[in-house]
CSV table of C-alpha atoms and ligand atoms in Angstrom, one decimal:
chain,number,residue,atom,x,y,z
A,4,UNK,CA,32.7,-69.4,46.2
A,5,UNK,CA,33.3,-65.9,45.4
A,6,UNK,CA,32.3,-63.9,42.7
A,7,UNK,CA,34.0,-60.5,42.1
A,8,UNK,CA,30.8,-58.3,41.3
A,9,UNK,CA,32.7,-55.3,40.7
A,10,UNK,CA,30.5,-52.7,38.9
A,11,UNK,CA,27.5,-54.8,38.6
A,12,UNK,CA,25.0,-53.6,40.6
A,13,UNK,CA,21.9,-55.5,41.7
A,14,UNK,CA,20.3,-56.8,45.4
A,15,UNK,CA,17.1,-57.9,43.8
A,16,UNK,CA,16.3,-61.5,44.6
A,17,UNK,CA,16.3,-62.4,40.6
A,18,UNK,CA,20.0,-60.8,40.9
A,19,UNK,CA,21.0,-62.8,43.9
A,20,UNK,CA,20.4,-65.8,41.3
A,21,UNK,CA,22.0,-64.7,39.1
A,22,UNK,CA,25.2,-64.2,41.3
A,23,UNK,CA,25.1,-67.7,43.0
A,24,UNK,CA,25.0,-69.3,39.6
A,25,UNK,CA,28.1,-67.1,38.3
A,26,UNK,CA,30.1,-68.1,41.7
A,27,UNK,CA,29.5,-71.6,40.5
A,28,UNK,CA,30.0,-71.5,36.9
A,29,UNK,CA,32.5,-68.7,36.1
A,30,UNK,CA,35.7,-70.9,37.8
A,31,UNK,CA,34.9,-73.3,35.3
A,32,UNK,CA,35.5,-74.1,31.6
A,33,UNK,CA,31.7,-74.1,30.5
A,34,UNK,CA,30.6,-72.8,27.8
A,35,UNK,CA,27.9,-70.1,28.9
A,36,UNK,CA,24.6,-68.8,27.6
A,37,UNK,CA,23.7,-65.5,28.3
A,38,UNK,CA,20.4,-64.4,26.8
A,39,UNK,CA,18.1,-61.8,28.1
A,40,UNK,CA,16.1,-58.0,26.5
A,41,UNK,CA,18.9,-55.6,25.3
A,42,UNK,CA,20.8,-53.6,27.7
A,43,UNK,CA,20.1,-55.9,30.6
A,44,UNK,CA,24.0,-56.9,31.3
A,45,UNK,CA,24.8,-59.5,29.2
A,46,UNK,CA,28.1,-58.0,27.7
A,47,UNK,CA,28.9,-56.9,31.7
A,48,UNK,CA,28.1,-60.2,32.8
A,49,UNK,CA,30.4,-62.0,30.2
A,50,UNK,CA,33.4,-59.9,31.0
A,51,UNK,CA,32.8,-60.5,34.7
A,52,UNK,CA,32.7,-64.3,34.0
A,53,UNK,CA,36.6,-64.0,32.6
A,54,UNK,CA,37.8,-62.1,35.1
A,55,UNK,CA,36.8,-64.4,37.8
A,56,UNK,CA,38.0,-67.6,35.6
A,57,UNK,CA,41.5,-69.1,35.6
A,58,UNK,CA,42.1,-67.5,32.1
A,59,UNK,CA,41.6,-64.0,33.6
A,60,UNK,CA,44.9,-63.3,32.4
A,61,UNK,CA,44.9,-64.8,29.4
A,62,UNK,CA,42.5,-62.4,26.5
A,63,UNK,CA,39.3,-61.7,26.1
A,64,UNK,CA,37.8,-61.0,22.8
A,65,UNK,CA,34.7,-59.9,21.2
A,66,UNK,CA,32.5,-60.3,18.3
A,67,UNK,CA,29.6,-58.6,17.4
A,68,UNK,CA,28.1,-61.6,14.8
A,69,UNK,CA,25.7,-58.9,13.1
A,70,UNK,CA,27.9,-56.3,12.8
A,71,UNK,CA,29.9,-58.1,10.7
A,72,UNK,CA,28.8,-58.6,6.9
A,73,UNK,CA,28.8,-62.5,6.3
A,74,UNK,CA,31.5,-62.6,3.6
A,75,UNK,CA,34.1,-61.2,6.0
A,76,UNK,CA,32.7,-62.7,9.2
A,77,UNK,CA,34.4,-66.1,8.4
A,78,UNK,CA,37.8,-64.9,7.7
A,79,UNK,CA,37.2,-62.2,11.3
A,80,UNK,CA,36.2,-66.0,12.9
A,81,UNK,CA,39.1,-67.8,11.8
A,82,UNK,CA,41.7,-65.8,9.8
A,83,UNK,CA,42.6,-66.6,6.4
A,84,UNK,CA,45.8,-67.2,4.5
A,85,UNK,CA,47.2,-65.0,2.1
A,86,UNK,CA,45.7,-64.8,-1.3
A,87,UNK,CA,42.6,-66.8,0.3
A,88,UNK,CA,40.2,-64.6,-1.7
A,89,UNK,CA,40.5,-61.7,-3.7
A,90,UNK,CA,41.5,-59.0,-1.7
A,91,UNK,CA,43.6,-61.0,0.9
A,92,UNK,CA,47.0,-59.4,0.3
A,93,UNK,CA,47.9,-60.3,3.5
A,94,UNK,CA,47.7,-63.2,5.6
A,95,UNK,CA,45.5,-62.6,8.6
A,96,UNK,CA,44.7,-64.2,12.2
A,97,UNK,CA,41.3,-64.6,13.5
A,98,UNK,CA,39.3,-63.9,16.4
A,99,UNK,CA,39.5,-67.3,17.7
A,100,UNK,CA,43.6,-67.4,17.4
A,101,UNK,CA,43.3,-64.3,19.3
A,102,UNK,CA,41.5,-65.4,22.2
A,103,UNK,CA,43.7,-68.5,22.5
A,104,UNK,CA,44.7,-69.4,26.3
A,105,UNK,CA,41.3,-66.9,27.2
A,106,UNK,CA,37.8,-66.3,26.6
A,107,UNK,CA,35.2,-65.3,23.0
A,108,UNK,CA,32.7,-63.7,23.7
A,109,UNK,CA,30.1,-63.8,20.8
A,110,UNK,CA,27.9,-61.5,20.7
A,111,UNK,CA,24.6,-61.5,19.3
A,112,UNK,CA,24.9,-65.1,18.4
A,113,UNK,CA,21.1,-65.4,17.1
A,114,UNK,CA,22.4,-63.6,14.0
A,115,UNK,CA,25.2,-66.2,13.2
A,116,UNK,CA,24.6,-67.0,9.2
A,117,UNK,CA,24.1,-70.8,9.2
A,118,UNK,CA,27.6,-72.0,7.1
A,119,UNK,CA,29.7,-70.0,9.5
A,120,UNK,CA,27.2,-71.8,12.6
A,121,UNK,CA,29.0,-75.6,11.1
A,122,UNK,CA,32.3,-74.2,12.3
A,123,UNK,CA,31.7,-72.5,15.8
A,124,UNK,CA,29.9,-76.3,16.1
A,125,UNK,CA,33.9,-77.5,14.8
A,126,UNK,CA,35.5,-75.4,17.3
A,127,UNK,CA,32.9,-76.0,20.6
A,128,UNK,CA,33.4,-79.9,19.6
A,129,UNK,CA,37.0,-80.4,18.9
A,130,UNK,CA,38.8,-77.3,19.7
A,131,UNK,CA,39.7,-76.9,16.1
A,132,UNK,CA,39.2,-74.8,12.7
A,133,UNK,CA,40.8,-74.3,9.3
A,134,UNK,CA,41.6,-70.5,8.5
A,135,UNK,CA,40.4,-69.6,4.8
A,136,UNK,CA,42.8,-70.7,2.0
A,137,UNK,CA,44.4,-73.4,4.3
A,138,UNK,CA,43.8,-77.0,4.6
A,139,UNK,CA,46.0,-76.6,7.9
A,140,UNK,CA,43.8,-77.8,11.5
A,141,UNK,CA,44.3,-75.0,14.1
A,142,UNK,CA,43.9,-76.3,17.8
A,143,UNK,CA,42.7,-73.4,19.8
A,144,UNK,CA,42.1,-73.5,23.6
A,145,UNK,CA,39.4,-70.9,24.1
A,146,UNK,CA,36.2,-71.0,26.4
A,147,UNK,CA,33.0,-69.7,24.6
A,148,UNK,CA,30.7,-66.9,26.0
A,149,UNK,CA,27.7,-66.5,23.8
A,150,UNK,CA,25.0,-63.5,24.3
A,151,UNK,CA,21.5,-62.8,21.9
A,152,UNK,CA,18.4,-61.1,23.0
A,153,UNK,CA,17.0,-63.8,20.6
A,154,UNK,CA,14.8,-66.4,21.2
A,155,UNK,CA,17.1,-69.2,20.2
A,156,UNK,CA,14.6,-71.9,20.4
A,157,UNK,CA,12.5,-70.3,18.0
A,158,UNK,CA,15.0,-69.7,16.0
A,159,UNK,CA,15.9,-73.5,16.0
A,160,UNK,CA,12.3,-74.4,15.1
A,161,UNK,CA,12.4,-71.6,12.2
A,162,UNK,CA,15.5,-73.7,10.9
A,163,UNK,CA,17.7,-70.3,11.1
A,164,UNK,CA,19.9,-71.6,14.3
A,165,UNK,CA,21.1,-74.9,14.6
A,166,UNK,CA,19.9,-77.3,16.6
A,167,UNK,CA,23.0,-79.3,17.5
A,168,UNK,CA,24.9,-76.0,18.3
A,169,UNK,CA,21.9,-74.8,20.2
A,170,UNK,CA,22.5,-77.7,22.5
A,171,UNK,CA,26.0,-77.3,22.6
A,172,UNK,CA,25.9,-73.8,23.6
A,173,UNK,CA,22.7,-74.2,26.4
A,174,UNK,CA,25.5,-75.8,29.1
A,175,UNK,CA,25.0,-72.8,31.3
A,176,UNK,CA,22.0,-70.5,30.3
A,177,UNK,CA,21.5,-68.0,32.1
A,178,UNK,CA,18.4,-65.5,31.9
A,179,UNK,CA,19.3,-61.6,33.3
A,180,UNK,CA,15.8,-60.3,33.8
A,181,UNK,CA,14.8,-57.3,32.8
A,182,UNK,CA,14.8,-54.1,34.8
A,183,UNK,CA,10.8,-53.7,34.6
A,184,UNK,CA,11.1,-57.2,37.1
A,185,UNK,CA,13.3,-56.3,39.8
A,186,UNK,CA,11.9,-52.6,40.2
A,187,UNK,CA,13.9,-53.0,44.1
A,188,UNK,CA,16.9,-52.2,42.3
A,189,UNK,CA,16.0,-48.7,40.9
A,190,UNK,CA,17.0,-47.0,43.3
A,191,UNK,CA,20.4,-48.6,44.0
A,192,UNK,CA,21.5,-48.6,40.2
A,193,UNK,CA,19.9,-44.5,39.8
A,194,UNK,CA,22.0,-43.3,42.6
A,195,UNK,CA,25.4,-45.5,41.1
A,196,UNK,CA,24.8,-43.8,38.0
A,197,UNK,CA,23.6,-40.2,39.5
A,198,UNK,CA,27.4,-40.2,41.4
A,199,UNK,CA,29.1,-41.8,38.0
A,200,UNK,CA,28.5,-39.1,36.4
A,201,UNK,CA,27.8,-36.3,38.5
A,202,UNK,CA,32.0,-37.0,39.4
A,203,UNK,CA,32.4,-37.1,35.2
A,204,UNK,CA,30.8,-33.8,34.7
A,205,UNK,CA,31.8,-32.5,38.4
A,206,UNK,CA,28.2,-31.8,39.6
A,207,UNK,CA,27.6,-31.5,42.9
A,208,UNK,CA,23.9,-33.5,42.7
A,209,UNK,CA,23.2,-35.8,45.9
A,210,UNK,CA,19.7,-36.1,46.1
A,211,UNK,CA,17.0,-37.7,44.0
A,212,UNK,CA,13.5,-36.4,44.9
A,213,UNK,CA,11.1,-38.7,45.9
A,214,UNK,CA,8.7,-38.0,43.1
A,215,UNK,CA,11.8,-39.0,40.4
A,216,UNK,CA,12.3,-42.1,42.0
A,217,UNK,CA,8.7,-43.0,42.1
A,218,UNK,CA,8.6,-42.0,38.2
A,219,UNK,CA,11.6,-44.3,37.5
A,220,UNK,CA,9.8,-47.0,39.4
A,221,UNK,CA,6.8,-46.6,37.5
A,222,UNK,CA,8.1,-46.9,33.8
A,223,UNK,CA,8.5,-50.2,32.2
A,224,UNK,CA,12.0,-49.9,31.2
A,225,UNK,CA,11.8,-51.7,27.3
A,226,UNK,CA,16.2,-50.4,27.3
A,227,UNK,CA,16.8,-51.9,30.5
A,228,UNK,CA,19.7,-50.7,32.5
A,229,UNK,CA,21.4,-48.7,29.4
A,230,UNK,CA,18.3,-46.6,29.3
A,231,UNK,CA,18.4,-45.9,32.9
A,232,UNK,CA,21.8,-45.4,32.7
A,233,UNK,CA,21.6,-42.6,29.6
A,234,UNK,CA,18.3,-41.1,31.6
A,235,UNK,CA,20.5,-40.5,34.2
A,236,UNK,CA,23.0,-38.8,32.7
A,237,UNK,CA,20.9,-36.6,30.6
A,238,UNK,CA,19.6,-35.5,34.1
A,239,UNK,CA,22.8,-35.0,35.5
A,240,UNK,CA,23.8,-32.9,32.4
A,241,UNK,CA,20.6,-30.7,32.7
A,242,UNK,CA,19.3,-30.3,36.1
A,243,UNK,CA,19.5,-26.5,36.7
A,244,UNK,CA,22.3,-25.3,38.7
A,245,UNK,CA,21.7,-24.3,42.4
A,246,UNK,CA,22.2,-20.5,42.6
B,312,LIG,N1,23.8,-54.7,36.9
B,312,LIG,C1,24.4,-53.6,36.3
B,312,LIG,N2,25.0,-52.7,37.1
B,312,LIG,C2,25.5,-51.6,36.5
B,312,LIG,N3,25.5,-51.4,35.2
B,312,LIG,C3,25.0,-52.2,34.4
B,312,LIG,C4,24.3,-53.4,34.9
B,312,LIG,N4,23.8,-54.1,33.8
B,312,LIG,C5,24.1,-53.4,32.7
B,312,LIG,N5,24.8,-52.3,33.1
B,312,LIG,C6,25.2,-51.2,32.1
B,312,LIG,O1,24.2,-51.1,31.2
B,312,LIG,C7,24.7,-50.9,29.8
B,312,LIG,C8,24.2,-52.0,29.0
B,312,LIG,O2,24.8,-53.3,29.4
B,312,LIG,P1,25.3,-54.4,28.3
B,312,LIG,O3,26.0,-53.7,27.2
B,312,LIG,O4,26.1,-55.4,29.1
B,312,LIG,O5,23.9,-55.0,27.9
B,312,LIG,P2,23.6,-56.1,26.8
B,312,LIG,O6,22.6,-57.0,27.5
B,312,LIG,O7,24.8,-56.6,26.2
B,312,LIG,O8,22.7,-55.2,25.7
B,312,LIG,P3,22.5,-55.5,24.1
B,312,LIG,O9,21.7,-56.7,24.0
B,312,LIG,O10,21.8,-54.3,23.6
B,312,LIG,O11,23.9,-55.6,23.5
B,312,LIG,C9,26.3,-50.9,30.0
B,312,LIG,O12,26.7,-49.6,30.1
B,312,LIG,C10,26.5,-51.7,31.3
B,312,LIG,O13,27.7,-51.3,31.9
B,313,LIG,MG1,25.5,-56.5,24.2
């Protein structure tokens, strides 16, 4: 199997994992778990995962569950008729219509308000949901991607996630460590970013000094890869010019 790992950068044993499972699973129609600290991949991972599936093609669409204020969260979901509710002058289609014949990716799934939790269940069981105002079944065929830096298990014990879509999501779970324990791949992913931007803000920077890189080794990381990634170019934009 092959996985195109195209701007995901990694060599570390944990990462190596991480890539033999996503050769295996990606291809397929299962619904994947991606959980793991914020900024360690997850949204990168999930895009990666539809382009090396057979609905690559097809779209692939995200929702960030807590940016979203519940009462409009539904209607994003699943669209809503006109005249659904006040305010719905027009008739709209949802997220899930949208990402028919390709791939959702919801994000932050931890913070999914519990009513709206009954109907990803509907969709994940029978490929199916009602927009708002409408008594009409939809048939959608969409493959589910789900991300939280949650602990969903404890959220299932604390009644706030439920169980039977906890287990319907855990299909393909997979963990992305965190920076702080695959310190090997520092140095790779500092030197990708160094040239990223060094070529954005046309630097001519080439070198990290020894010193740096044991300093980046050293910290423990609590933003992951996006703080490395924003260190880096804050050091790219202010490392004094060579006169
Ligand atoms: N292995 C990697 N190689 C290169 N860049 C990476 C890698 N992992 C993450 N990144 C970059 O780090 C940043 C954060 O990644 P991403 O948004 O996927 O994290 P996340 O797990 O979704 O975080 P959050 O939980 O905060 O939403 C992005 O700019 C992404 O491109
Ligand atoms: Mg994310």
């Amino acid at each position: 199997m092959t996985f195109d790992r195209t701007g995901i950068i990694g060599e570390s044993p944990l990462m190596q994992e991480i890539f033999t499972l996503l050769a295996l699973a990606a291809p397929t129609d299962a619904t994947v778990l991606l959980l793991g600290e914020t900024g360690t991949g997850k949204e990168l991972i999930g895009q990666a995962i539809h382009r090396n599936s057979r609905r690559r093609e097809g779209p692939f669409v995200v929702v960030n569950c807590a940016a979203i204020p519940e009462n409009l969260l539904e209607s994003d979901l699943f669209g809503h008729e006109r005249g659904a509710f006040t305010g719905a002058v027009n008739r709209k289609i949802g997220r899930f219509a949208l990402a028919h014949g390709g791939t959702i990716f919801l994000d932050e799934i931890g913070e999914l308000p519990i009513p709206i939790q009954a109907k990803i269940l509907r969709v994940l069981q029978f490929k199916e949901f009602e927009p708002l105002g409408t008594h009409k079944t939809q048939k959608v065929d969409v493959r589910i991607i789900a991300a939280t830096n949650r602990f969903l298990t404890d959220e299932v014990r604390e009644g706030r996630f439920r169980e039977d879509l906890f287990y319907r999501l855990n299909v393909v779970t997979l963990t992305l460590p965190p920076l702080r324990k695959r310190l090997e791949d520092i140095p790779i992913l500092a030197y990708y970013f160094l040239e990223n931007f060094a070529r954005k803000n046309k630097r001519q920077i080439k070198e990290i000094e020894p010193p740096a890189l044991h300093l980046l080794k050293s910290y423990h990381w609590p933003g992951n890869i996006r703080e490395l990634e924003n260190i880096m170019e804050r050091a790219v934009i202010f490392v004094p010019a060579r006169r």
